[in-house]
PDB file of C-alpha atoms in Angstrom:
ATOM      1  CA  UNK A   1      42.500-131.552  -4.319  1.00 50.00           C
ATOM      2  CA  UNK A   2      44.401-134.443  -6.047  1.00 61.00           C
ATOM      3  CA  UNK A   3      47.501-135.525  -3.691  1.00 83.00           C
ATOM      4  CA  UNK A   4      47.271-139.267  -2.873  1.00 94.00           C
ATOM      5  CA  UNK A   5      48.650-141.873  -5.451  1.00 94.00           C
ATOM      6  CA  UNK A   6      48.064-145.695  -4.934  1.00 95.00           C
ATOM      7  CA  UNK A   7      50.190-148.208  -6.156  1.00 96.00           C
ATOM      8  CA  UNK A   8      51.551-151.928  -5.529  1.00 97.00           C
ATOM      9  CA  UNK A   9      48.365-153.566  -6.009  1.00 96.00           C
ATOM     10  CA  UNK A  10      47.661-156.684  -8.546  1.00 97.00           C
ATOM     11  CA  UNK A  11      47.150-160.369  -8.108  1.00 97.00           C
ATOM     12  CA  UNK A  12      48.709-162.512  -5.099  1.00 98.00           C
ATOM     13  CA  UNK A  13      48.013-166.187  -3.980  1.00 98.00           C
ATOM     14  CA  UNK A  14      46.093-166.805  -0.487  1.00 98.00           C
ATOM     15  CA  UNK A  15      48.995-166.804   2.050  1.00 98.00           C
ATOM     16  CA  UNK A  16      51.284-164.364  -0.144  1.00 98.00           C
ATOM     17  CA  UNK A  17      52.134-160.937   0.653  1.00 98.00           C
ATOM     18  CA  UNK A  18      51.602-157.527  -1.193  1.00 98.00           C
ATOM     19  CA  UNK A  19      52.776-154.107   0.197  1.00 98.00           C
ATOM     20  CA  UNK A  20      50.614-151.202  -1.053  1.00 98.00           C
ATOM     21  CA  UNK A  21      52.234-147.993  -0.884  1.00 98.00           C
ATOM     22  CA  UNK A  22      50.662-144.364  -1.322  1.00 97.00           C
ATOM     23  CA  UNK A  23      52.634-141.548  -2.374  1.00 95.00           C
ATOM     24  CA  UNK A  24      51.140-138.148  -0.398  1.00 92.00           C
ATOM     25  CA  UNK A  25      54.342-135.780  -2.025  1.00 87.00           C
ATOM     26  CA  UNK A  26      51.650-133.736  -3.812  1.00 83.00           C
ATOM     27  CA  UNK A  27      49.819-132.696  -0.540  1.00 83.00           C
ATOM     28  CA  UNK A  28      50.706-129.520   1.106  1.00 80.00           C
ATOM     29  CA  UNK A  29      50.606-130.269   4.652  1.00 79.00           C
ATOM     30  CA  UNK A  30      51.839-127.962   7.320  1.00 76.00           C
ATOM     31  CA  UNK A  31      51.351-130.717  10.124  1.00 83.00           C
ATOM     32  CA  UNK A  32      51.276-134.087  10.290  1.00 86.00           C
ATOM     33  CA  UNK A  33      47.283-135.504   9.618  1.00 90.00           C
ATOM     34  CA  UNK A  34      45.563-138.663  10.048  1.00 95.00           C
ATOM     35  CA  UNK A  35      46.119-141.017   7.230  1.00 96.00           C
ATOM     36  CA  UNK A  36      44.365-144.432   6.411  1.00 97.00           C
ATOM     37  CA  UNK A  37      43.745-147.202   4.259  1.00 98.00           C
ATOM     38  CA  UNK A  38      40.037-148.092   3.037  1.00 97.00           C
ATOM     39  CA  UNK A  39      38.655-150.983   0.906  1.00 96.00           C
ATOM     40  CA  UNK A  40      35.613-150.705  -1.196  1.00 92.00           C
ATOM     41  CA  UNK A  41      33.559-153.050   0.454  1.00 83.00           C
ATOM     42  CA  UNK A  42      29.799-153.110  -0.182  1.00 78.00           C
ATOM     43  CA  UNK A  43      29.750-149.458  -0.066  1.00 77.00           C
ATOM     44  CA  UNK A  44      32.553-147.325  -1.767  1.00 77.00           C
ATOM     45  CA  UNK A  45      34.564-146.787  -0.350  1.00 75.00           C
ATOM     46  CA  UNK A  46      33.240-148.298   2.919  1.00 88.00           C
ATOM     47  CA  UNK A  47      35.575-150.136   5.336  1.00 93.00           C
ATOM     48  CA  UNK A  48      38.540-148.427   7.263  1.00 95.00           C
ATOM     49  CA  UNK A  49      41.287-151.142   6.942  1.00 97.00           C
ATOM     50  CA  UNK A  50      43.920-149.415   8.949  1.00 98.00           C
ATOM     51  CA  UNK A  51      44.773-145.815   9.681  1.00 97.00           C
ATOM     52  CA  UNK A  52      47.677-144.009  11.677  1.00 97.00           C
ATOM     53  CA  UNK A  53      47.020-140.750  13.501  1.00 95.00           C
ATOM     54  CA  UNK A  54      49.418-137.816  13.510  1.00 90.00           C
ATOM     55  CA  UNK A  55      50.486-139.087  17.142  1.00 91.00           C
ATOM     56  CA  UNK A  56      51.546-142.326  15.773  1.00 92.00           C
ATOM     57  CA  UNK A  57      48.392-144.415  17.508  1.00 95.00           C
ATOM     58  CA  UNK A  58      47.438-146.924  14.751  1.00 97.00           C
ATOM     59  CA  UNK A  59      44.259-148.687  14.401  1.00 97.00           C
ATOM     60  CA  UNK A  60      43.361-151.968  12.512  1.00 98.00           C
ATOM     61  CA  UNK A  61      40.163-153.376  11.293  1.00 96.00           C
ATOM     62  CA  UNK A  62      39.698-156.685  13.446  1.00 97.00           C
ATOM     63  CA  UNK A  63      39.787-158.928  10.286  1.00 96.00           C
ATOM     64  CA  UNK A  64      43.203-157.457   9.235  1.00 98.00           C
ATOM     65  CA  UNK A  65      44.881-157.433  12.885  1.00 98.00           C
ATOM     66  CA  UNK A  66      47.909-159.364  13.162  1.00 98.00           C
ATOM     67  CA  UNK A  67      48.144-159.751   9.020  1.00 98.00           C
ATOM     68  CA  UNK A  68      48.645-156.314   7.808  1.00 98.00           C
ATOM     69  CA  UNK A  69      50.829-153.659   9.051  1.00 98.00           C
ATOM     70  CA  UNK A  70      50.426-149.896   8.205  1.00 98.00           C
ATOM     71  CA  UNK A  71      53.335-147.380   8.442  1.00 97.00           C
ATOM     72  CA  UNK A  72      54.692-143.836   7.320  1.00 96.00           C
ATOM     73  CA  UNK A  73      57.720-142.686   5.968  1.00 94.00           C
ATOM     74  CA  UNK A  74      57.459-139.084   6.534  1.00 91.00           C
ATOM     75  CA  UNK A  75      61.014-138.131   4.836  1.00 92.00           C
ATOM     76  CA  UNK A  76      59.577-139.809   1.590  1.00 93.00           C
ATOM     77  CA  UNK A  77      56.134-138.594   2.095  1.00 93.00           C
ATOM     78  CA  UNK A  78      54.983-142.398   1.603  1.00 96.00           C
ATOM     79  CA  UNK A  79      52.119-144.471   3.338  1.00 97.00           C
ATOM     80  CA  UNK A  80      52.287-148.236   3.184  1.00 98.00           C
ATOM     81  CA  UNK A  81      50.189-151.294   4.024  1.00 98.00           C
ATOM     82  CA  UNK A  82      51.968-154.260   4.388  1.00 98.00           C
ATOM     83  CA  UNK A  83      49.499-157.257   3.713  1.00 98.00           C
ATOM     84  CA  UNK A  84      50.564-160.479   4.634  1.00 98.00           C
ATOM     85  CA  UNK A  85      48.791-163.956   4.765  1.00 98.00           C
ATOM     86  CA  UNK A  86      46.278-162.793   2.713  1.00 98.00           C
ATOM     87  CA  UNK A  87      42.921-164.443   2.107  1.00 97.00           C
ATOM     88  CA  UNK A  88      40.323-164.235  -0.717  1.00 96.00           C
ATOM     89  CA  UNK A  89      38.178-162.086   1.241  1.00 95.00           C
ATOM     90  CA  UNK A  90      40.995-159.418   1.229  1.00 97.00           C
ATOM     91  CA  UNK A  91      40.006-158.969  -2.381  1.00 97.00           C
ATOM     92  CA  UNK A  92      38.739-155.579  -3.056  1.00 96.00           C
ATOM     93  CA  UNK A  93      39.789-152.121  -4.143  1.00 96.00           C
ATOM     94  CA  UNK A  94      42.189-150.187  -1.820  1.00 97.00           C
ATOM     95  CA  UNK A  95      42.333-146.561  -1.164  1.00 96.00           C
ATOM     96  CA  UNK A  96      44.657-144.144   0.589  1.00 97.00           C
ATOM     97  CA  UNK A  97      42.803-141.492   2.245  1.00 96.00           C
ATOM     98  CA  UNK A  98      43.802-138.125   4.431  1.00 95.00           C
ATOM     99  CA  UNK A  99      41.978-136.301   6.995  1.00 95.00           C
ATOM    100  CA  UNK A 100      43.339-133.141   6.852  1.00 92.00           C
ATOM    101  CA  UNK A 101      41.184-131.455   9.362  1.00 91.00           C
ATOM    102  CA  UNK A 102      41.916-134.127  12.179  1.00 87.00           C
ATOM    103  CA  UNK A 103      45.522-133.587  14.050  1.00 81.00           C
ATOM    104  CA  UNK A 104      44.831-135.600  17.048  1.00 86.00           C
ATOM    105  CA  UNK A 105      43.000-138.712  16.119  1.00 90.00           C
ATOM    106  CA  UNK A 106      41.756-140.724  13.300  1.00 95.00           C
ATOM    107  CA  UNK A 107      38.124-140.522  12.303  1.00 94.00           C
ATOM    108  CA  UNK A 108      36.055-143.572  11.642  1.00 91.00           C
ATOM    109  CA  UNK A 109      33.742-142.704   8.788  1.00 92.00           C
ATOM    110  CA  UNK A 110      35.027-142.181   5.555  1.00 94.00           C
ATOM    111  CA  UNK A 111      33.038-138.917   4.517  1.00 94.00           C
ATOM    112  CA  UNK A 112      35.485-137.266   7.345  1.00 95.00           C
ATOM    113  CA  UNK A 113      38.508-137.841   5.240  1.00 96.00           C
ATOM    114  CA  UNK A 114      38.900-135.100   2.816  1.00 93.00           C
ATOM    115  CA  UNK A 115      41.657-136.330   0.251  1.00 94.00           C
ATOM    116  CA  UNK A 116      41.419-139.484  -1.510  1.00 94.00           C
ATOM    117  CA  UNK A 117      43.482-141.664  -3.847  1.00 95.00           C
ATOM    118  CA  UNK A 118      42.243-143.382  -6.975  1.00 94.00           C
ATOM    119  CA  UNK A 119      42.606-146.891  -5.690  1.00 95.00           C
ATOM    120  CA  UNK A 120      44.036-150.045  -6.314  1.00 97.00           C
ATOM    121  CA  UNK A 121      43.017-153.267  -7.132  1.00 97.00           C
ATOM    122  CA  UNK A 122      43.900-156.475  -4.815  1.00 98.00           C
ATOM    123  CA  UNK A 123      43.039-159.621  -6.313  1.00 98.00           C
ATOM    124  CA  UNK A 124      43.866-163.157  -3.846  1.00 98.00           C
ATOM    125  CA  UNK A 125      43.278-166.331  -5.656  1.00 96.00           C
ATOM    126  CA  UNK A 126      42.745-169.236  -3.615  1.00 89.00           C
TER     127      UNK A 126
END
């Protein structure tokens, strides 16, 4: 189902900031579900960057801890990824995803996420 739409990608210089947004207003959900940001990585899409569970538990990939912040605004149905102090290695295509069958925790593997956005490109120049 088409339900997620990312925005906010673009070009930024190293040590700069960028905020990605993901609208999930088109999703018909009766309850909160796990939502996450992935990046393409060597496999498409492969690497989980951050996720937020229905209970609000948050997990980050080690290489973004302390730099990236995931948040969710339920009222506006928007998921965010605040990217601070970005590095060249952060350059990639970022995807928003929802695991609608998971109501208690967030799965790790991308194949457990059943709704995806089209992705937004982030390019960091040094």
